[in-house]
XYZ file of C-alpha atoms in Angstrom:
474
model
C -16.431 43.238 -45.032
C -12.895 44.584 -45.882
C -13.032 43.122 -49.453
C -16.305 45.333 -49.753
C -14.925 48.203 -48.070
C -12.086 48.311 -50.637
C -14.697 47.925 -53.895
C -16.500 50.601 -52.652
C -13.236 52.623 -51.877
C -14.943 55.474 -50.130
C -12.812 56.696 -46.441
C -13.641 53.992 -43.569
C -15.354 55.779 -40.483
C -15.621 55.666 -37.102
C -19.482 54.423 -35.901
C -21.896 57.562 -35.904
C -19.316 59.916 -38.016
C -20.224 61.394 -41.176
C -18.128 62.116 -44.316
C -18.736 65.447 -43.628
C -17.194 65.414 -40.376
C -14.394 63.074 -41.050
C -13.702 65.745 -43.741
C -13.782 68.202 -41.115
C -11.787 66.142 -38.637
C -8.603 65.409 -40.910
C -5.816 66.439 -38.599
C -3.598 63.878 -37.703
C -1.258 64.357 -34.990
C 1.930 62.321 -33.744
C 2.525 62.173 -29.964
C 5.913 60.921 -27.766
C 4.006 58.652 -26.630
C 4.545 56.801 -29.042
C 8.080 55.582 -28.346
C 7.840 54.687 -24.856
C 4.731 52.367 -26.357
C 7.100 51.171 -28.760
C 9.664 50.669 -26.178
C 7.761 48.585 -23.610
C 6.719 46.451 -26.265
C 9.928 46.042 -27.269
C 11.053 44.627 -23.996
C 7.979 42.751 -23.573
C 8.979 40.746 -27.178
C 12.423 40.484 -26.219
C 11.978 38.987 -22.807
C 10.026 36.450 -24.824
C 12.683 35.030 -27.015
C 15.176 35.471 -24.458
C 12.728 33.046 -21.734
C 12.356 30.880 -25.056
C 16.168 30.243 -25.258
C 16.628 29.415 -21.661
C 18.082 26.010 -21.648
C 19.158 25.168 -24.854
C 22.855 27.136 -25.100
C 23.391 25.712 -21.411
C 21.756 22.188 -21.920
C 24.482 20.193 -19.787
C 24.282 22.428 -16.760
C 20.476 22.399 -16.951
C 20.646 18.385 -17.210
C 22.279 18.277 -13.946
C 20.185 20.797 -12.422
C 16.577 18.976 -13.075
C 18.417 15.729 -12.588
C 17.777 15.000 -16.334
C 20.907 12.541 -16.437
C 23.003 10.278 -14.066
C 26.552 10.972 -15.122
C 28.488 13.707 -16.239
C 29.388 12.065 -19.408
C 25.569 11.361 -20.341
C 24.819 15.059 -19.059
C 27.693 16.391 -21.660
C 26.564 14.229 -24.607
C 24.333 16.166 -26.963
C 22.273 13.104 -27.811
C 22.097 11.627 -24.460
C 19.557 11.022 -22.075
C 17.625 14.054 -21.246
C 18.216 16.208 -24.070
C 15.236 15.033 -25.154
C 13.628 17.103 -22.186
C 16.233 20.111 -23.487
C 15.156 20.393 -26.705
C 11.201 20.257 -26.042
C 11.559 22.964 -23.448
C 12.819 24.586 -26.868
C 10.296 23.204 -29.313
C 7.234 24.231 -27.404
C 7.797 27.158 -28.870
C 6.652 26.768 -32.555
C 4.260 23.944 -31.319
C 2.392 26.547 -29.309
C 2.887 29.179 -31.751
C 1.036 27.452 -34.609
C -1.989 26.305 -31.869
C -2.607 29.853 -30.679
C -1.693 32.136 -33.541
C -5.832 32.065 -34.773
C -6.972 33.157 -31.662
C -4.606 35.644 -31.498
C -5.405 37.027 -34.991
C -8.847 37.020 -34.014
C -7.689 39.209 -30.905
C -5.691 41.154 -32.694
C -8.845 42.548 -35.131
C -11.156 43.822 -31.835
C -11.369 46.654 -30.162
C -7.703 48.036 -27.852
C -6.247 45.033 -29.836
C -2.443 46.086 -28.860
C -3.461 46.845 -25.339
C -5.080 43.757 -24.950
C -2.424 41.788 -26.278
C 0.580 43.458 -24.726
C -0.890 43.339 -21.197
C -1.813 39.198 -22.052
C 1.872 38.627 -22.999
C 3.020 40.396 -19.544
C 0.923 38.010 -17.463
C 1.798 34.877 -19.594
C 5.353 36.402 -19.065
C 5.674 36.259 -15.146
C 3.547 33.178 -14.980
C 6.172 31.794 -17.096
C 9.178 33.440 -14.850
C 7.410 32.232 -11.369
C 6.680 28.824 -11.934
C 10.380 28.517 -13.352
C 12.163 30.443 -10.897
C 10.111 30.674 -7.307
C 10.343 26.172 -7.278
C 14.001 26.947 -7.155
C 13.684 28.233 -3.965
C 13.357 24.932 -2.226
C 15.367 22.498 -4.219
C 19.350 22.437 -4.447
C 20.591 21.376 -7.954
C 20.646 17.770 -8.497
C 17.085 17.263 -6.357
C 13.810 18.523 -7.603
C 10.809 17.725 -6.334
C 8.876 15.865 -8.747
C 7.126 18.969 -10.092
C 9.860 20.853 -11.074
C 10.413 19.753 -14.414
C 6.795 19.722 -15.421
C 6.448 23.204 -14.074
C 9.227 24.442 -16.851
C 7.356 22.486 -19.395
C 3.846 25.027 -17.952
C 5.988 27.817 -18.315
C 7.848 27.356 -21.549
C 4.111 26.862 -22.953
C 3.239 30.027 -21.652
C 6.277 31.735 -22.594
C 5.277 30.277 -26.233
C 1.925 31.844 -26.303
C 3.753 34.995 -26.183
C 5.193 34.467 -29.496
C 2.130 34.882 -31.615
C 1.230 37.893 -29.462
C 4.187 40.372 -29.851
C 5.179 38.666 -33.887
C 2.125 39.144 -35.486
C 1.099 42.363 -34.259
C 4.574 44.703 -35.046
C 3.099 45.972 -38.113
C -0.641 47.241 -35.386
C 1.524 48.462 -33.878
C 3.424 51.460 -36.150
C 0.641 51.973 -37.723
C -1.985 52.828 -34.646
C 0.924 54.836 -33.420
C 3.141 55.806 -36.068
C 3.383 58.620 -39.084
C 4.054 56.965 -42.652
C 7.651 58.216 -42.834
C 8.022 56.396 -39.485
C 5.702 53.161 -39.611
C 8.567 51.287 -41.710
C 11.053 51.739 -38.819
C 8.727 51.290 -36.110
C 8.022 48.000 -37.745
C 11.801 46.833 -37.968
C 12.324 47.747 -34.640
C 8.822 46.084 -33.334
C 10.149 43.193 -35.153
C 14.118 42.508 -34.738
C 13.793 43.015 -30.900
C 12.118 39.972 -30.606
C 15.527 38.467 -32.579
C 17.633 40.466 -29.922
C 16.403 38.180 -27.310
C 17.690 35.379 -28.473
C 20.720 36.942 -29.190
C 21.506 37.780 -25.263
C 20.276 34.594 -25.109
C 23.479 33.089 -26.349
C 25.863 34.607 -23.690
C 23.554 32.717 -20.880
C 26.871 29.727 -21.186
C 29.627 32.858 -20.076
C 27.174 33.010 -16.850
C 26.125 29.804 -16.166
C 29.830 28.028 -16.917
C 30.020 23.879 -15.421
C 28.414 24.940 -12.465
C 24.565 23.830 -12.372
C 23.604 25.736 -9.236
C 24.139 28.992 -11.535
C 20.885 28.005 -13.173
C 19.613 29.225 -10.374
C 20.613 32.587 -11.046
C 19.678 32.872 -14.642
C 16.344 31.961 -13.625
C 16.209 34.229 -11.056
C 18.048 37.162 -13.312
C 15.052 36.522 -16.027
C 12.191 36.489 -13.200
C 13.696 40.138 -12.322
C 13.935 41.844 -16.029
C 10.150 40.281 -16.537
C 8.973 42.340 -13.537
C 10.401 45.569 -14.483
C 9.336 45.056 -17.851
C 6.103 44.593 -16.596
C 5.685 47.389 -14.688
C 6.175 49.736 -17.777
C 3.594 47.787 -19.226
C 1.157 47.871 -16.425
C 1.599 51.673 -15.330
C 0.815 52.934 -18.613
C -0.147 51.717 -22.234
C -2.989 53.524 -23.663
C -4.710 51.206 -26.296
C -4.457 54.091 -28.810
C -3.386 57.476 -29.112
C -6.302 60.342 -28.838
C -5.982 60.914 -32.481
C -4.681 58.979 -35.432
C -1.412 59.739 -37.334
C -2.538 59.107 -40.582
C -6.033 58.284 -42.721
C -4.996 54.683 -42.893
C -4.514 54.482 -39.353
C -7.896 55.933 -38.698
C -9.212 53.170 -40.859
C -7.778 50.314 -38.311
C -9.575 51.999 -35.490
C -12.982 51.987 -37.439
C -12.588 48.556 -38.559
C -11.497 47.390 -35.160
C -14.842 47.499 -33.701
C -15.017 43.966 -35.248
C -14.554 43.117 -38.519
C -15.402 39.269 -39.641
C -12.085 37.982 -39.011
C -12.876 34.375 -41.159
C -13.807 36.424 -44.154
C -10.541 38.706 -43.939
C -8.772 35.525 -43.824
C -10.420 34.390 -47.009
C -10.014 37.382 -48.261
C -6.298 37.146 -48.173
C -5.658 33.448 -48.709
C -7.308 34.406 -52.589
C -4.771 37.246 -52.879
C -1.783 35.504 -54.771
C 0.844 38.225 -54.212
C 0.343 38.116 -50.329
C 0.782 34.319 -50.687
C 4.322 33.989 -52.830
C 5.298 36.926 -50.150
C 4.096 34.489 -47.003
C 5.241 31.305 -48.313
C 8.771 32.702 -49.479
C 9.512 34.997 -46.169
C 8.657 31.785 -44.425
C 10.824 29.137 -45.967
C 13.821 31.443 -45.880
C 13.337 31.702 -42.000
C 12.898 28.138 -41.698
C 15.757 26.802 -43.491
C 17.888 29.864 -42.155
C 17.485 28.647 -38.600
C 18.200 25.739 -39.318
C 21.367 26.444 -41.377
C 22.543 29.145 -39.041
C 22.454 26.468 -35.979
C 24.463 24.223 -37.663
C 27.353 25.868 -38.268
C 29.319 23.847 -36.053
C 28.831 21.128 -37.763
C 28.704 22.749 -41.742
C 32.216 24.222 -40.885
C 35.028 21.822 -41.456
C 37.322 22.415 -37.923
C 40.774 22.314 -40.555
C 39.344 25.847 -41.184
C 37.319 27.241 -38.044
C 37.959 25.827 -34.606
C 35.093 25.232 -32.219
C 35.364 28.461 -30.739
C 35.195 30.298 -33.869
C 32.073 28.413 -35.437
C 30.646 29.835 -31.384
C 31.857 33.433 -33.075
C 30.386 33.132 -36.434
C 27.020 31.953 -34.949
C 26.830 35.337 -32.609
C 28.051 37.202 -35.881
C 25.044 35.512 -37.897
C 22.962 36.405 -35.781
C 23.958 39.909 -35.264
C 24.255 40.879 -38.381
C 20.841 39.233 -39.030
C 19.287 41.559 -36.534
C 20.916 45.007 -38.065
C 19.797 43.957 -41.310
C 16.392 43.991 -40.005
C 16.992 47.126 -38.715
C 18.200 48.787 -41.501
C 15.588 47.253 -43.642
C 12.827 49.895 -42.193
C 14.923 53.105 -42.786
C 15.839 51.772 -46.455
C 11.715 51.246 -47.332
C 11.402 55.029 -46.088
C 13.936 56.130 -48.817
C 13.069 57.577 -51.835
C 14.303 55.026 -53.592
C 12.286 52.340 -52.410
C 9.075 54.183 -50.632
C 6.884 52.848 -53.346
C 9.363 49.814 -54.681
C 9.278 46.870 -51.591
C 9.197 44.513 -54.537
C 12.853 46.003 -55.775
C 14.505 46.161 -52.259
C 13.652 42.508 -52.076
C 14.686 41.326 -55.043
C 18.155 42.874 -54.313
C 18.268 41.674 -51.197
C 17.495 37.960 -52.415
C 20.023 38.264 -55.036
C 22.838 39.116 -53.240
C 21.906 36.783 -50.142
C 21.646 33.726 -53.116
C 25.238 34.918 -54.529
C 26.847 35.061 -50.997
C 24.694 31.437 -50.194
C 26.387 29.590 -53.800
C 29.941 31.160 -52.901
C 29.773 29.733 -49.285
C 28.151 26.590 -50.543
C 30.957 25.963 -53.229
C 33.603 27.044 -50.769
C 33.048 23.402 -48.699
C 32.468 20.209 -50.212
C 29.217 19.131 -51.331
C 27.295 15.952 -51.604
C 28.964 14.205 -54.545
C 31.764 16.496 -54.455
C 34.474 16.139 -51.741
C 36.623 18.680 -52.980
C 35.292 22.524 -52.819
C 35.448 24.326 -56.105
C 36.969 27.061 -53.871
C 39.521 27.385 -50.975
C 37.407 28.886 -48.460
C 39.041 30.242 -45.597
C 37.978 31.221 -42.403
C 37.855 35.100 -43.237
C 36.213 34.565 -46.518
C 33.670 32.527 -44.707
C 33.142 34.732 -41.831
C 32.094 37.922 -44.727
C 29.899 35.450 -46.373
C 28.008 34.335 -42.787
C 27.830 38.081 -42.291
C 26.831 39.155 -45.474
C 23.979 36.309 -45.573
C 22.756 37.332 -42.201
C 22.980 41.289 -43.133
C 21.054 40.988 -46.441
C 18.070 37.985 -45.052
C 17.708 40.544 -42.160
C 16.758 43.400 -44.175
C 14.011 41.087 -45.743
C 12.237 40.478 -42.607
C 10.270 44.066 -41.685
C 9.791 44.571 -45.622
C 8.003 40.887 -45.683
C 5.771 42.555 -43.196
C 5.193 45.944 -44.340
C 5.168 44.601 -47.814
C 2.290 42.054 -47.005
C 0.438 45.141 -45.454
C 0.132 47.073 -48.407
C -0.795 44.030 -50.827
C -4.005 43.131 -48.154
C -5.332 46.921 -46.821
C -7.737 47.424 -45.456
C -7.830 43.615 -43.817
C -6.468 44.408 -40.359
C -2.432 44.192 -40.266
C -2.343 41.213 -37.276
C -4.179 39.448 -39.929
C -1.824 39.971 -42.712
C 1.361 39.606 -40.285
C -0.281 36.631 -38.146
C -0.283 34.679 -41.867
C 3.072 35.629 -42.046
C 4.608 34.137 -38.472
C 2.764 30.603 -39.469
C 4.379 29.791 -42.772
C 7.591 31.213 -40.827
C 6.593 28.208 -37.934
C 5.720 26.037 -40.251
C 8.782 26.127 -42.573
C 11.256 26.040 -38.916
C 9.403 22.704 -38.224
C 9.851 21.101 -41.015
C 12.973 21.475 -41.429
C 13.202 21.015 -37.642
C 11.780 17.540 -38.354
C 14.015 17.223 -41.433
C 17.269 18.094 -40.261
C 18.163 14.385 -39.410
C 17.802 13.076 -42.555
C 19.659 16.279 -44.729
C 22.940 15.317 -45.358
C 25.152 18.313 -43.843
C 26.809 18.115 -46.946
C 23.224 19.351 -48.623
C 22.539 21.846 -45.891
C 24.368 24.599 -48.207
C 22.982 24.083 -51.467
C 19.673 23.734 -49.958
C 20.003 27.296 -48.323
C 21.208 28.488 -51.637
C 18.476 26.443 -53.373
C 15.580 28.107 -51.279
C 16.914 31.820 -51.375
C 16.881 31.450 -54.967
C 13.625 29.890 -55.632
C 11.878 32.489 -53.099
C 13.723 35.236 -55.345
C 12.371 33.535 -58.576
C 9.043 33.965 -56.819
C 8.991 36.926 -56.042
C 10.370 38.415 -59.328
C 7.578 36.680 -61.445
C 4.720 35.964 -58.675
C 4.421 39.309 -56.989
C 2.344 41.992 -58.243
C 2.929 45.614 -56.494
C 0.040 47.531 -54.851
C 0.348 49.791 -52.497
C -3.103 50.328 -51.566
C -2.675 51.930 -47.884
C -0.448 54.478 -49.335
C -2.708 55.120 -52.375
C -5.593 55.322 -49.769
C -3.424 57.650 -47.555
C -2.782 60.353 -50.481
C -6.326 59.707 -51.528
C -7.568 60.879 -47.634
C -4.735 63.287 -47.132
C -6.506 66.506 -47.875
């Protein structure tokens, strides 16, 4: 349908409106409405990777909570038993992400698509929150019932069905709601929020400490954001605004009264641009998450103590998220309004220059001896630069992919997106074991390159929702 749509190239319309009318009707309007929507599902998607990190940064103290272990030594020991449990409660994440991201594409092309899927993740959100936190209630730490740790498995599934919901639908989002010299920003924001989470997620260890009871309250804390996140979701969150903000946007409401969501997949699986752009945004986020997780063990402690690889990981991280907000902003420029393709291959080069300095800073398989001193301030401006410059990538992945596959619904284009983004984390998830941490470096460098490489000789520009905006604008 889409693929016909753009042959034809006339305006897309709304059922029982005439080009005459749409001609007449051609005032597009912005509303403030439009940041409180952005907002609540902003909290919605952070809540989600902030429930997904639960357990992980305080593994020992949730061992001895659920009675995962027998002695403190076992609890403390990162490969002992129950970790196992740990680290599930973790990897249901991409698991159930790759199982539900079709249907949720699917979703995401019908009629009050980001309504429908906003006011989904809230439920799936305090189911996830109650059957974690309300069992606590008649337990004291060391002595679950026998339910208790299956319940957390329920809920970190539902929590996981979440992911697909608010990741593949940021780029719906800005543009149902948003004005073209906004939708870019929107977009960042929709997305790195969802990154934020997990950031917070990493001081859960400064409240939690050795004490397992404290579990408790984190669960408890995370059962009280989700219901006052809720709430803003559940008072109010129109599924669009009265009228569009732009000709393109117009087009998504017309073709959301069902387009055949198997042919815009095919559709977009023939497109080779959109696929070098999937394929490459995805291995870069699933070696990076692997990479920036093992920095403890990457960093050799005669440079950076224990504490300070803790640092550098928060740095990553944060760094990683203002790149991705800065990204939107910088695709609004001038410079790059109509030049995606450029920001990213600046972005790749200088994150593959940063990635060879750090990796010949350490030793490498084969050689023990770095080809440079590194030291622990060089390092740290080479972790931040990496994480700065890969974070800017992620909204222009998105909005990039957008533009390459209009008129095929965005949570289409951005659902195909999040799975080779799951499905590169898992591998390499699955790999990690048997990489060498002496290889983890060059590999990072390896990939960034290659996925620059790509993108330089396998990406074609087209910006066919902007050409279709200035084509509708008058």
């Amino acid at each position: 349908m889409s693929s016909q749509l753009e042959k034809q190239n006339v305006p897309l319309l709304s059922h029982g409106e005439s080009a005459n009318e749409a001609g007449e009707e051609k005032s597009y309007r912005v509303y403030p409405t439009r940041f409180y929507i952005l907002g609540a599902f902003g909290v919605i998607s952070f809540a989600q990777s902030l429930l997904w990190l639960t357990f992980s940064p305080v593994a020992k103290a949730t061992k001895e909570f659920y009675h995962l272990c027998d002695t403190p030594t076992d609890c403390a020991a990162n490969d002992g038993p129950g970790q196992d449990t740990v680290d599930l409660f973790l990897n249901w994440g991409p698991i159930i992400y790759l199982l539900t991201i079709f249907p949720v594409m699917w979703l995401a092309s019908k009629k009050n698509a980001l309504k429908n899927c906003i006011i989904l993740s809230a439920v799936l959100e305090l189911l996830c929150v109650s059957l974690r936190a309300i069992p606590t209630l008649f337990f004291e730490s060391g002595s679950p019932p026998f339910y208790a740790v299956s319940f957390v498995h329920v809920a970190q599934i539902c929590n996981a069905a979440v992911g697909p919901l608010t990741m593949a639908t940021p780029t719906l989002l800005s543009s149902v709601w948003f004005p073209e010299h906004e939708r870019a920003t929107a977009t960042a924001i929709a997305i790195v929020v969802n990154n934020c989470g997990a950031l917070v997620g990493f001081f859960a260890p400064f409240l939690v400490g050795d004490n397992p009871e404290n579990i408790k309250v984190l669960l408890w804390i995370h059962f009280t954001l989700v219901c006052c996140f809720s709430i803003l979701v559940f008072s109010y969150f129109p599924s669009q605004p009265p009228s569009p903000p732009s000709s393109s946007s117009r087009s998504v409401m017309a073709l959301s009264q069902g387009p055949d969501f198997m042919a815009e997949v095919k559709s977009i699986l023939r497109l080779r641009s959109f696929n070098v752009l999937a394929i490459c945004g995805g291995a870069i986020g699933g070696v990076y998450n692997v990479w920036s997780g093992s920095l403890d063990t990457i960093l050799p402690h005669s440079i950076v103590s224990t504490n300070q690889c803790a640092i550098l990981g928060f740095l990553s991280t944060l760094f990683y998220c203002g790149g991705g907000f800065a990204g939107g902003p910088l695709m609004n420029t001038r410079l790059f309004r109509r030049h995606y393709k450029r920001l990213l291959i600046i972005c790749l080069f200088v994150s593959t220059l940063l990635f060879s300095w750090f990796a010949v800073s350490l030793p490498m398989i084969g050689i023990p001896t770095p080809l440079m001193n590194g030291t622990f301030f060089s390092l740290a401006f080479i972790i931040v630069g990496c994480g700065l410059f890969l974070g800017a990538t992620n909204p222009i992945y998105y909005e990039f992919g957008v533009e390459i596959t209009f008129p095929i619904q965005e949570g289409t284009s951005a659902g195909l997106i999040t799975i080779q983004n799951n499905v590169g984390a898992l591998i390499f998830l699955v790999l990690k074991n048997s990489i060498p941490i002496t290889s983890l470096n060059l590999l990072m460098a390896g990939t960034v390159f290659v996925a620059l490489l790509s993108t330089t000789l396998g990406v074609k520009e087209k910006y066919l929702r902007k050409d279709y905006e200035v084509e509708h604008a008058h």
